Amino acid sequence: MINKLYKALTDNPESELAVDLPEAAVLLPITDHPKKPEIIFTLRAAHLSTHSGEVAFPGGKRDDTDKSLWFTALRESYEEINLAADHVTPLGQLNPLASRFGLKVVPFVGVIPSQVALTPNLDELDLIFRAPLAFFLEPRHLKFEQIEFFGETYQIPYFCYEQFKIWGLTALMLVDLLNIGFDAGISCDWPQRDPEIIDKFVSMKNK
């Protein structure tokens, strides 16, 4: 499973997102179990002013001193879940997306040891949890909801795993991972990759 994902990501050309926004990066950590790899998720702390109580991947805004976005993803992963950089083997990059907070987010995929000890930074997270990669490859677990955005209706994917709802950018990154890595063929609307829609949204926020 991991080998297939690595080959697909290696063969997939990196795409750009032609928007002038501050950059951020996230890491999609996948454990190296040979038969049952798991994806690591975080639950953002309820006391935060943004993204509170949401399921996310470790990551954040690029600092001026970060030498690359991959470095940003690793730094944030260490700060949030105590994942050391030398425990992460890079697999590749997914397509960048724009967040509703005006950031261009670049997702990276990395493999980590199954038994690595992870600890949530309670200033930012309530907990860390794992879900089998195979769970998201079962079509019955994929759901869609409609959102209205600038007078247009979009079909946006989400997943429910145990008590957690995985939605927003996190779900879109998952869909991208499934489509690129496993030919899932999931069709959905991508306003977060449409420069015209993103420009409208950012302009509205800046008024």
Coordinates of N, CA, C and O in Angstrom, one line a residue, residues 5-13 91-92 180:
L5 N 1.5 4.1 -3.0 CA 1.3 5.5 -2.8 C 2.6 6.3 -3.1 O 2.5 7.3 -3.8
Y6 N 3.7 5.8 -2.7 CA 5.0 6.4 -3.0 C 5.2 6.6 -4.6 O 5.6 7.7 -5.0
K7 N 5.0 5.5 -5.3 CA 5.1 5.5 -6.7 C 4.2 6.5 -7.4 O 4.6 7.3 -8.3
A8 N 2.9 6.5 -6.9 CA 1.9 7.4 -7.5 C 2.3 8.9 -7.2 O 2.2 9.8 -8.1
L9 N 2.7 9.2 -6.0 CA 3.1 10.6 -5.7 C 4.4 11.0 -6.4 O 4.5 12.2 -6.8
T10 N 5.3 10.1 -6.6 CA 6.5 10.4 -7.4 C 6.2 10.7 -8.8 O 6.8 11.6 -9.4
D11 N 5.3 9.9 -9.4 CA 4.9 10.1 -10.8 C 4.0 11.3 -11.0 O 3.8 11.8 -12.1
N12 N 3.3 11.8 -9.9 CA 2.4 12.9 -10.1 C 3.1 14.2 -10.1 O 3.8 14.6 -9.2
P13 N 2.9 15.0 -11.2 CA 3.6 16.3 -11.3 C 3.1 17.3 -10.2 O 1.8 17.3 -10.0
L91 N 7.2 11.1 1.2 CA 6.6 10.4 0.1 C 6.3 11.3 -1.1 O 6.4 10.8 -2.2
G92 N 5.9 12.5 -0.8 CA 5.6 13.4 -1.9 C 4.6 14.5 -1.5 O 4.4 14.7 -0.3
I180 N -4.9 10.5 -6.1 CA -3.6 10.4 -6.7 C -3.0 9.0 -6.4 O -2.4 8.4 -7.2

